[in-house]
Tab-separated table of N, CA and C in Angstrom:
chain	number	residue	atom	x	y	z
U	480	UNK	N	8.881	2.501	-24.290
U	480	UNK	CA	10.345	2.526	-24.348
U	480	UNK	C	10.945	3.424	-23.302
U	481	UNK	N	11.351	4.614	-23.685
U	481	UNK	CA	12.055	5.525	-22.779
U	481	UNK	C	11.239	5.866	-21.546
U	482	UNK	N	9.950	6.104	-21.742
U	482	UNK	CA	9.093	6.488	-20.631
U	482	UNK	C	9.103	5.412	-19.552
U	483	UNK	N	9.033	4.131	-19.967
U	483	UNK	CA	9.043	3.031	-19.005
U	483	UNK	C	10.341	3.003	-18.212
U	484	UNK	N	11.473	3.228	-18.906
U	484	UNK	CA	12.765	3.193	-18.222
U	484	UNK	C	12.838	4.300	-17.182
U	485	UNK	N	12.400	5.500	-17.556
U	485	UNK	CA	12.442	6.630	-16.629
U	485	UNK	C	11.556	6.338	-15.420
U	486	UNK	N	10.350	5.856	-15.677
U	486	UNK	CA	9.423	5.549	-14.584
U	486	UNK	C	10.030	4.488	-13.674
U	487	UNK	N	10.649	3.467	-14.268
U	487	UNK	CA	11.262	2.400	-13.490
U	487	UNK	C	12.367	2.931	-12.599
U	488	UNK	N	13.213	3.809	-13.146
U	488	UNK	CA	14.310	4.360	-12.344
U	488	UNK	C	13.767	5.168	-11.177
U	489	UNK	N	12.769	6.004	-11.438
U	489	UNK	CA	12.179	6.810	-10.363
U	489	UNK	C	11.617	5.901	-9.283
U	490	UNK	N	10.961	4.816	-9.695
U	490	UNK	CA	10.347	3.901	-8.742
U	490	UNK	C	11.414	3.231	-7.881
U	491	UNK	N	12.533	2.841	-8.508
U	491	UNK	CA	13.566	2.112	-7.760
U	491	UNK	C	14.340	3.026	-6.826
U	492	UNK	N	14.262	4.346	-7.034
U	492	UNK	CA	14.931	5.269	-6.125
U	492	UNK	C	14.174	5.367	-4.804
U	493	UNK	N	12.903	4.956	-4.791
U	493	UNK	CA	12.086	4.995	-3.580
U	493	UNK	C	12.190	3.652	-2.866
U	494	UNK	N	11.585	3.555	-1.681
U	494	UNK	CA	11.534	2.260	-0.999
U	494	UNK	C	10.951	1.207	-1.930
U	495	UNK	N	11.482	-0.011	-1.847
U	495	UNK	CA	11.160	-1.053	-2.820
U	495	UNK	C	9.651	-1.290	-2.916
U	496	UNK	N	8.978	-1.405	-1.793
U	496	UNK	CA	7.539	-1.706	-1.807
U	496	UNK	C	6.777	-0.613	-2.557
U	497	UNK	N	7.062	0.631	-2.228
U	497	UNK	CA	6.367	1.745	-2.881
U	497	UNK	C	6.676	1.747	-4.372
U	498	UNK	N	7.921	1.479	-4.707
U	498	UNK	CA	8.321	1.449	-6.114
U	498	UNK	C	7.552	0.400	-6.890
U	499	UNK	N	7.414	-0.784	-6.294
U	499	UNK	CA	6.695	-1.872	-6.966
U	499	UNK	C	5.238	-1.477	-7.177
U	500	UNK	N	4.650	-0.843	-6.163
U	500	UNK	CA	3.246	-0.431	-6.288
U	500	UNK	C	3.096	0.584	-7.410
U	501	UNK	N	4.057	1.510	-7.517
U	501	UNK	CA	4.005	2.512	-8.587
U	501	UNK	C	4.122	1.828	-9.942
U	502	UNK	N	5.057	0.880	-10.049
U	502	UNK	CA	5.236	0.168	-11.317
U	502	UNK	C	3.963	-0.572	-11.696
U	503	UNK	N	3.330	-1.210	-10.733
U	503	UNK	CA	2.086	-1.939	-11.019
U	503	UNK	C	1.003	-0.965	-11.481
U	504	UNK	N	0.945	0.202	-10.843
U	504	UNK	CA	-0.058	1.195	-11.225
U	504	UNK	C	0.180	1.651	-12.660
U	505	UNK	N	1.454	1.891	-13.007
U	505	UNK	CA	1.796	2.305	-14.371
U	505	UNK	C	1.419	1.205	-15.351
U	506	UNK	N	1.738	-0.039	-15.006
U	506	UNK	CA	1.430	-1.163	-15.888
U	506	UNK	C	-0.078	-1.296	-16.067
U	507	UNK	N	-0.839	-1.100	-14.994
U	507	UNK	CA	-2.302	-1.204	-15.083
U	507	UNK	C	-2.837	-0.165	-16.061
U	508	UNK	N	-2.358	1.070	-15.947
U	508	UNK	CA	-2.811	2.137	-16.848
U	508	UNK	C	-2.433	1.793	-18.284
U	509	UNK	N	-1.192	1.331	-18.474
U	509	UNK	CA	-0.716	0.992	-19.815
U	509	UNK	C	-1.549	-0.133	-20.412
U	510	UNK	N	-1.790	-1.175	-19.619
U	510	UNK	CA	-2.566	-2.319	-20.109
U	510	UNK	C	-3.996	-1.888	-20.423
U	511	UNK	N	-4.562	-1.032	-19.583
U	511	UNK	CA	-5.926	-0.560	-19.830
U	511	UNK	C	-5.986	0.211	-21.145
U	512	UNK	N	-4.966	1.018	-21.431
U	512	UNK	CA	-4.923	1.756	-22.695
U	512	UNK	C	-4.823	0.779	-23.859
U	513	UNK	N	-3.973	-0.232	-23.702
U	513	UNK	CA	-3.810	-1.237	-24.758
U	513	UNK	C	-5.144	-1.901	-25.059
U	514	UNK	N	-5.860	-2.296	-24.017
U	514	UNK	CA	-7.151	-2.972	-24.200
U	514	UNK	C	-8.142	-2.022	-24.869
U	515	UNK	N	-8.142	-0.761	-24.439
U	515	UNK	CA	-9.081	0.214	-25.007
U	515	UNK	C	-8.793	0.426	-26.490
U	516	UNK	N	-7.517	0.571	-26.831
U	516	UNK	CA	-7.127	0.774	-28.230
U	516	UNK	C	-7.520	-0.441	-29.062
U	517	UNK	N	-7.271	-1.637	-28.510
U	517	UNK	CA	-7.567	-2.873	-29.241
U	517	UNK	C	-9.076	-2.994	-29.413
């Protein structure tokens, strides 16, 4: 929830390409945690 919004805003304040890469990295970590928990 909130953490994702904050991360997204920080990413969009940077150059678009770098921001997208950061978002993908965050999503990868999040998805990996989801898989591990499951």
